Backbone as JSON Lines, residues from 0, in Angstrom:
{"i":0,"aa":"X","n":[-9.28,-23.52,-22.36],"ca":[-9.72,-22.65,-21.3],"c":[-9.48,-21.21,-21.72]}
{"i":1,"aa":"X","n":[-10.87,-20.73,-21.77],"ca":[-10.43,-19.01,-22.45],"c":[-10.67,-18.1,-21.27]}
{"i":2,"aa":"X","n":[-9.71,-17.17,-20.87],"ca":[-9.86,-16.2,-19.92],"c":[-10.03,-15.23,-20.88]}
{"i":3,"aa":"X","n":[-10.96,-14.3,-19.96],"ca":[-12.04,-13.02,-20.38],"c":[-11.34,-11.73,-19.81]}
{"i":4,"aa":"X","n":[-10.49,-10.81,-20.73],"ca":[-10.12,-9.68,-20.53],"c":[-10.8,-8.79,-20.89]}
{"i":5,"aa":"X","n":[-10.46,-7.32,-19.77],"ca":[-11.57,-6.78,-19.86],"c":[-10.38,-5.01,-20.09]}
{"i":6,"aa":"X","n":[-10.05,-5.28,-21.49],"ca":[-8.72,-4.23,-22.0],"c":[-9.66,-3.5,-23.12]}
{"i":7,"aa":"X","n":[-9.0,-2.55,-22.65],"ca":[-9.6,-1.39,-24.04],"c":[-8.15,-0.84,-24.46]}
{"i":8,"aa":"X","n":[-7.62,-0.11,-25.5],"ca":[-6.83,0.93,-25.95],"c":[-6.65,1.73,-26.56]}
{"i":9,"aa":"X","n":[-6.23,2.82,-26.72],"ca":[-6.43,4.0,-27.01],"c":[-4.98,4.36,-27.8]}
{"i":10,"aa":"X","n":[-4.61,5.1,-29.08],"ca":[-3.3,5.69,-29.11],"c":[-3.21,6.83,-29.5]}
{"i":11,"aa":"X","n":[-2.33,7.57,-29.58],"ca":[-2.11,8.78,-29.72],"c":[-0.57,9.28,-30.28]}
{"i":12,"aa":"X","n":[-0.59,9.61,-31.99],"ca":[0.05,9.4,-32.51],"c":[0.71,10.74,-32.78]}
{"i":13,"aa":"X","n":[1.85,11.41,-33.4],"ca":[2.23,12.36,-33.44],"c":[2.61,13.58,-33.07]}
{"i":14,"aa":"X","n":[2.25,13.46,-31.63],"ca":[1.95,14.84,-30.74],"c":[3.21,15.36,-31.11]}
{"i":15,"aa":"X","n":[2.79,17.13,-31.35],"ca":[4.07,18.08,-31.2],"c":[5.08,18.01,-30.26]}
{"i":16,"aa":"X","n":[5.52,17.37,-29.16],"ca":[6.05,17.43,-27.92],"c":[7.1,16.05,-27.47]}
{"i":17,"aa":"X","n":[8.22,16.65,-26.99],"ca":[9.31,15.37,-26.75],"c":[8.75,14.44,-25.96]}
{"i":18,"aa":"X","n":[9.22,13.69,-26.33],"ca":[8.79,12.4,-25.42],"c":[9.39,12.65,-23.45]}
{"i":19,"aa":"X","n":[10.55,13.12,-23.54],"ca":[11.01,13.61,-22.33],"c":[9.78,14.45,-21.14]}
{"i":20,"aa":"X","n":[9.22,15.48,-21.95],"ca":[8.34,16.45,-21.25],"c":[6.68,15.26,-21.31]}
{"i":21,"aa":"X","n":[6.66,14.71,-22.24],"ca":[5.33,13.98,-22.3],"c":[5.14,12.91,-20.52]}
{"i":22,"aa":"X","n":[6.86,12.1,-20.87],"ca":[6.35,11.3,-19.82],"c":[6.3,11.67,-18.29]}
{"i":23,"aa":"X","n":[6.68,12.88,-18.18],"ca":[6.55,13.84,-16.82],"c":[4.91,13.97,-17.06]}
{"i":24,"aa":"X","n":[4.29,14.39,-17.71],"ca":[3.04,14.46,-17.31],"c":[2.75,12.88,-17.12]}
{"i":25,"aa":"X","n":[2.58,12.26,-18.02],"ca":[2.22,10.54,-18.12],"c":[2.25,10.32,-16.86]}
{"i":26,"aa":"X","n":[3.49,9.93,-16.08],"ca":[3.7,9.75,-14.68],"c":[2.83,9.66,-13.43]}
{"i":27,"aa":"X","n":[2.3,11.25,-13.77],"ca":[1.36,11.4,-12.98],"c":[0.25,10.97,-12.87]}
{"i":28,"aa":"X","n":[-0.49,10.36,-13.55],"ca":[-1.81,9.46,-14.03],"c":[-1.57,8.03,-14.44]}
{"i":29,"aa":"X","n":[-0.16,7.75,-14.24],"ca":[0.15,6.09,-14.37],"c":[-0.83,5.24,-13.02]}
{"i":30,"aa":"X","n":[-1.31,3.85,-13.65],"ca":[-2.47,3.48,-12.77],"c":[-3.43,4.08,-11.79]}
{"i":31,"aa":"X","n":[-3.72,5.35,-11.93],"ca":[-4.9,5.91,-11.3],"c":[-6.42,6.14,-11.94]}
{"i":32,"aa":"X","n":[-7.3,5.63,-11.24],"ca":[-8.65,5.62,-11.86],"c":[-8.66,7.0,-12.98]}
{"i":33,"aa":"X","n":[-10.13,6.43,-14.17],"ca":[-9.87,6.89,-15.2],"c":[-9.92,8.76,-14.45]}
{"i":34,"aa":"X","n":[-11.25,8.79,-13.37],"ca":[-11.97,9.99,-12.94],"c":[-10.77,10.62,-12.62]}
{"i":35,"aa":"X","n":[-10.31,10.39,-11.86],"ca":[-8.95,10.95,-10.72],"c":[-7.89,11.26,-12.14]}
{"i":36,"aa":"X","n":[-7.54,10.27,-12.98],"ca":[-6.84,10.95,-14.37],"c":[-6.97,12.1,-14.75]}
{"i":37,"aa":"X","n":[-8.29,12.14,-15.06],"ca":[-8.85,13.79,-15.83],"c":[-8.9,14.69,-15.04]}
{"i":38,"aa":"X","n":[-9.46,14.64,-14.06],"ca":[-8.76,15.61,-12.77],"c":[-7.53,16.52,-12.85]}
{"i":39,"aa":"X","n":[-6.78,15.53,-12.4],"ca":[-5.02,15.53,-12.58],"c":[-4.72,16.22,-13.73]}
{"i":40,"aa":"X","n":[-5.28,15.6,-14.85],"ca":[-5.33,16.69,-16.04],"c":[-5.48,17.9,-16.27]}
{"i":41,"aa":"X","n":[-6.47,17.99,-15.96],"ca":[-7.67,19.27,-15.75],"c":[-6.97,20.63,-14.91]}
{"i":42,"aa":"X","n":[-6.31,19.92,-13.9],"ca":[-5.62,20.64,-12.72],"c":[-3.98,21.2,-13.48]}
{"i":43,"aa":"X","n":[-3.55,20.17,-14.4],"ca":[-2.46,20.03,-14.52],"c":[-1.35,21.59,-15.08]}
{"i":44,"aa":"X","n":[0.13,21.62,-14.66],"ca":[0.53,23.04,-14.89],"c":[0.71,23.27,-16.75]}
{"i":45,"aa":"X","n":[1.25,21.96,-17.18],"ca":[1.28,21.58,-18.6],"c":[0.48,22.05,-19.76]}
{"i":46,"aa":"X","n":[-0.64,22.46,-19.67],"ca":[-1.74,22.36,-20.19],"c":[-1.53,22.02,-21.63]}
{"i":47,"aa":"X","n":[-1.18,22.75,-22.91],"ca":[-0.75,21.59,-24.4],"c":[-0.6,20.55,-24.08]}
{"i":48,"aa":"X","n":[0.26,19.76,-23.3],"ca":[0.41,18.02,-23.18],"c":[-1.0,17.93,-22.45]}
{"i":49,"aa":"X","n":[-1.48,18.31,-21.76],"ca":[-2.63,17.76,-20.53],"c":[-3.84,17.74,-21.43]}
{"i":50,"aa":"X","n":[-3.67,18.68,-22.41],"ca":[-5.15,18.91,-23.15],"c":[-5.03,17.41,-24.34]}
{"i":51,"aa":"X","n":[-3.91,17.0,-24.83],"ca":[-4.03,16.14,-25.63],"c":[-4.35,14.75,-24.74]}
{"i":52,"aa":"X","n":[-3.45,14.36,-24.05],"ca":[-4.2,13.46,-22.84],"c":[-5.2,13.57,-22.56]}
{"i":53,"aa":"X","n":[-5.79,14.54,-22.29],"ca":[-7.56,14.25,-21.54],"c":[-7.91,14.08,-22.97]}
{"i":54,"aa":"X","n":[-7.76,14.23,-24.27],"ca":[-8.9,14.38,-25.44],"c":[-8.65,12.45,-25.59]}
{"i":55,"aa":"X","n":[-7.14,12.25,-25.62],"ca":[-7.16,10.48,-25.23],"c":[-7.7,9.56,-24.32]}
{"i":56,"aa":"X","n":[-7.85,10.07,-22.9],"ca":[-8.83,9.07,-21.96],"c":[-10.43,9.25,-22.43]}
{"i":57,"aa":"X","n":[-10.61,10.53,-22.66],"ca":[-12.2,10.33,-23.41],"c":[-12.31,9.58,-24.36]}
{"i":58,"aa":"X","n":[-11.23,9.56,-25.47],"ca":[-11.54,8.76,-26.53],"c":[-11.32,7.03,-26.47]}
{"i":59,"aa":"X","n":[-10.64,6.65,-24.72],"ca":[-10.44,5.41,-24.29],"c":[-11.72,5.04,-23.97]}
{"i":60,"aa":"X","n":[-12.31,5.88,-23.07],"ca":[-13.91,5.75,-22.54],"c":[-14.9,5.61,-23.42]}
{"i":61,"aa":"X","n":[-14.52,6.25,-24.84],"ca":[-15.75,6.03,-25.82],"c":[-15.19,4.23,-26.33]}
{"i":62,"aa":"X","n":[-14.56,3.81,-26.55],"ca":[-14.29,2.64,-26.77],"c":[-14.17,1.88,-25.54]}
{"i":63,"aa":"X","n":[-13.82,2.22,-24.69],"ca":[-15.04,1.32,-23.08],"c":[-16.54,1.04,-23.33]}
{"i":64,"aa":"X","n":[-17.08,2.31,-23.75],"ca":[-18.52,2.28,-24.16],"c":[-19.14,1.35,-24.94]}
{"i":65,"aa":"X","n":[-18.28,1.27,-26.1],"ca":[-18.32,0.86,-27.8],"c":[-18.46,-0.78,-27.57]}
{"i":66,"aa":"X","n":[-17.17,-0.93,-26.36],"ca":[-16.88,-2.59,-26.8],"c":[-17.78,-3.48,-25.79]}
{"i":67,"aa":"X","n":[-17.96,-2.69,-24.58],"ca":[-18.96,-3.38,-23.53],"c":[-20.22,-3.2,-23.01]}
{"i":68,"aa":"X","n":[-20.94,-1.85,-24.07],"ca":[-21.97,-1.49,-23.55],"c":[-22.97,-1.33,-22.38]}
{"i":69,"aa":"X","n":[-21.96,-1.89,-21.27],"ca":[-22.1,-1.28,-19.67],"c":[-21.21,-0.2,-19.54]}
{"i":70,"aa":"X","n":[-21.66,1.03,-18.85],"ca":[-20.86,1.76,-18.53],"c":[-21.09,2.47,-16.91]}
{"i":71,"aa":"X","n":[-20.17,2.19,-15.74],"ca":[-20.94,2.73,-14.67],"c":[-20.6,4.27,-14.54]}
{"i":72,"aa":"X","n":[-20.1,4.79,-12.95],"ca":[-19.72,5.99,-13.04],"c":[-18.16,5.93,-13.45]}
{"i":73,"aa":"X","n":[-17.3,4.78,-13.39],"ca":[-16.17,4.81,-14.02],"c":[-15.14,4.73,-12.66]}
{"i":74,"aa":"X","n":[-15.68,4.42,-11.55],"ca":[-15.43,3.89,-10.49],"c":[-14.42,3.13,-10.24]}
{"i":75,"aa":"X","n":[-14.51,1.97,-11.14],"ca":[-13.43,0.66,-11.46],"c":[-12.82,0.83,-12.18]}
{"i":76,"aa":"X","n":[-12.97,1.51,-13.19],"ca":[-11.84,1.31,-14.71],"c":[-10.72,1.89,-13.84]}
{"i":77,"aa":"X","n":[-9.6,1.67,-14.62],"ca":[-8.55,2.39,-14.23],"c":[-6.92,2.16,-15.2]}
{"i":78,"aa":"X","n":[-6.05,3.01,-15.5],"ca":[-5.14,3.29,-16.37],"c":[-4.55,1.52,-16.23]}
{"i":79,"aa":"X","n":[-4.18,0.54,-16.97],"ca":[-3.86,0.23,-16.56],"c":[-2.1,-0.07,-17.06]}
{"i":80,"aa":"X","n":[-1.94,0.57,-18.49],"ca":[-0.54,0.76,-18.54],"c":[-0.69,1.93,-19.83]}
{"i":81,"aa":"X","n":[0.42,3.03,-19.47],"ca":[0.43,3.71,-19.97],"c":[1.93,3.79,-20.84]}
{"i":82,"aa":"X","n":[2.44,3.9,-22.33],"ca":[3.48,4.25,-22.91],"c":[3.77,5.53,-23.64]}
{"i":83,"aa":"X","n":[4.86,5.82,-23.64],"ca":[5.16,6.84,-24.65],"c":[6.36,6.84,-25.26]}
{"i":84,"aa":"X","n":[6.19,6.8,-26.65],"ca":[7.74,6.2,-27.32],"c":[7.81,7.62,-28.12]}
{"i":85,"aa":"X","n":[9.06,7.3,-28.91],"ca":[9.45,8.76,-29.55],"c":[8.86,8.93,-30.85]}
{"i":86,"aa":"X","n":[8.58,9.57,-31.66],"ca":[7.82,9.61,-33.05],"c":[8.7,9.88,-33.9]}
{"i":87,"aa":"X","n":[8.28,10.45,-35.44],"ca":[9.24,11.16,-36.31],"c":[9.68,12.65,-35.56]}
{"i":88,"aa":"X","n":[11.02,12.68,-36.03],"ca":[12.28,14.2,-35.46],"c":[11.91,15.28,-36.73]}
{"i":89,"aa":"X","n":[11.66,16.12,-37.21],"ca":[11.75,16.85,-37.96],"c":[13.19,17.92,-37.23]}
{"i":90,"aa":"X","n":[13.9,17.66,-38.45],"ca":[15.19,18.48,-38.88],"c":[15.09,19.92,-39.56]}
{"i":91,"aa":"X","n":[15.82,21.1,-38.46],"ca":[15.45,21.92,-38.99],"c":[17.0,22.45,-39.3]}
{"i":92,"aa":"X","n":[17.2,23.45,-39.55],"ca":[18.22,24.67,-39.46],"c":[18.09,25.93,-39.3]}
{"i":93,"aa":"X","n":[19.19,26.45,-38.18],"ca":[18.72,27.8,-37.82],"c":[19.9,28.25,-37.98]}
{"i":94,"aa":"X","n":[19.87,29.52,-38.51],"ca":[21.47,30.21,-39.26],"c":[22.07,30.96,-37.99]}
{"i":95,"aa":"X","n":[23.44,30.58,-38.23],"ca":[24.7,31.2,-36.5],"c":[25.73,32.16,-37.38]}
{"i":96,"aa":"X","n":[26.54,33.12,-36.89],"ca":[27.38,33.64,-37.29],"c":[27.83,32.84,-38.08]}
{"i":97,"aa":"X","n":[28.55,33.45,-39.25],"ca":[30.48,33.16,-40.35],"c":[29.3,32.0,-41.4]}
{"i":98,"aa":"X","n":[28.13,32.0,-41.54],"ca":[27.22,31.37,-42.78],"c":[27.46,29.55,-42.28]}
{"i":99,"aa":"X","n":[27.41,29.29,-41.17],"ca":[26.84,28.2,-40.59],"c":[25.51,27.73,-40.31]}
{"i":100,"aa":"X","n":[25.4,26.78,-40.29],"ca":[24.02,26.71,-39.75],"c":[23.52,25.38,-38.68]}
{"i":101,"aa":"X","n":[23.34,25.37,-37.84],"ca":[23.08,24.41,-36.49],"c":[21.25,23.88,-36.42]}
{"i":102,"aa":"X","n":[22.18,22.74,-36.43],"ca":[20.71,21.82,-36.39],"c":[19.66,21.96,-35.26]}
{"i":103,"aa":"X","n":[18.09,21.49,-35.88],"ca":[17.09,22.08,-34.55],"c":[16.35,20.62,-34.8]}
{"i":104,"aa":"X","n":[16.52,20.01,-33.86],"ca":[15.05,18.77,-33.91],"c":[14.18,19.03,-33.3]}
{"i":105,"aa":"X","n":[12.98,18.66,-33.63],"ca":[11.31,18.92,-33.3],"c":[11.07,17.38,-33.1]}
{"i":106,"aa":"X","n":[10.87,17.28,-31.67],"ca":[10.89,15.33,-31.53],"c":[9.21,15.64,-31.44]}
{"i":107,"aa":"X","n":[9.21,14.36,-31.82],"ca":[7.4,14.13,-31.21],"c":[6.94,12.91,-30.74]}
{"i":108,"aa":"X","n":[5.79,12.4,-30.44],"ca":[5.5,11.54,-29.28],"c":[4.5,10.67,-29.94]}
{"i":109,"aa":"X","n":[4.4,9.55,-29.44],"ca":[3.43,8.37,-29.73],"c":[3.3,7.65,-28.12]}
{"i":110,"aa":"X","n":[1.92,8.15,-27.85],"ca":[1.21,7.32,-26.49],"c":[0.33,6.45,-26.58]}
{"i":111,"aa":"X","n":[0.18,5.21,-26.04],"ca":[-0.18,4.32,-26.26],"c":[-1.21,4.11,-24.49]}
{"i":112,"aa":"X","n":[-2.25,3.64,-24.2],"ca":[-3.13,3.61,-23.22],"c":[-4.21,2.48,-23.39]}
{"i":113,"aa":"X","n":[-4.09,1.69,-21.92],"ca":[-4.48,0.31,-21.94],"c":[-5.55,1.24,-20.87]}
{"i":114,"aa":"X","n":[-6.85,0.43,-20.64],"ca":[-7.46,0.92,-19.6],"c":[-8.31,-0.38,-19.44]}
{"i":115,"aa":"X","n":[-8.47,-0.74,-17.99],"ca":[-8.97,-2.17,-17.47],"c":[-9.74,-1.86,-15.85]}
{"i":116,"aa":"X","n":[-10.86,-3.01,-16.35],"ca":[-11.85,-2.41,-15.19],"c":[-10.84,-3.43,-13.27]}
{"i":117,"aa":"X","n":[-11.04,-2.62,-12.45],"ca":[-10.24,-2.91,-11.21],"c":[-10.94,-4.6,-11.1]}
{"i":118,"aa":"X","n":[-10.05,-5.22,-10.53],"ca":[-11.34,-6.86,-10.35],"c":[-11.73,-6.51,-8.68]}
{"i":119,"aa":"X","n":[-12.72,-6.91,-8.55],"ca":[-13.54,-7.15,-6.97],"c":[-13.32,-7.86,-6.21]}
{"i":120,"aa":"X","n":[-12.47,-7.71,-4.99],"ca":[-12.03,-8.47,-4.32],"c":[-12.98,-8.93,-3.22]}
């Protein structure tokens, strides 16, 4: 017995930005239709994190497109799990008084985005 999923995904690898500040935006577009997402985006105070997100739900939607070649107004689709894990830290050093020097990490982000059409009740 084969059940028929109807999953697309999308990832998004490296972003400049901690995972901390990423999933404050994430949050806000966790399970909400794809439309109402980009919105939220669009609107959003963030804008560097918001702009890499919206360039990811478009690029979810082009592989909505790709794999099912129906596409409506986007009505039904909707987020249906969103992740964000931590990436590579780049280690820096920034020089302090008496010839010390104190460490600087540059975290970055890996998001991961499932998107699934709503079922009809």
């Amino acid at each position: 017995m084969k059940q028929e999923t109807n999953i697309v995904s999308a990832s998004l690898n490296g972003v400049r930005c901690s995972p901390r500040k990423m999933r404050s935006v994430v949050d806000l577009i966790r399970n909400k239709e794809i439309q109402k997402a980009l919105d939220i985006l669009t609107y959003s105070g963030k804008k560097r994190i918001s702009f890499f997100l919206k360039k990811l739900l478009i690029s979810l939607l082009s592989n909505w497109k790709q794999k099912y070649e129906e596409f409506s107004s986007g009505e039904e689709l909707y987020i249906k799990e969103i992740k964000v894990n931590q990436g590579k830290t780049l280690k820096r050093l920034r020089p302090v008084p008496q010839g010390r020097g104190h460490r600087i990490r540059k975290k970055s982000s890996h998001v991961l985005v499932f998107l699934e059409k709503r079922k009809e009740m």
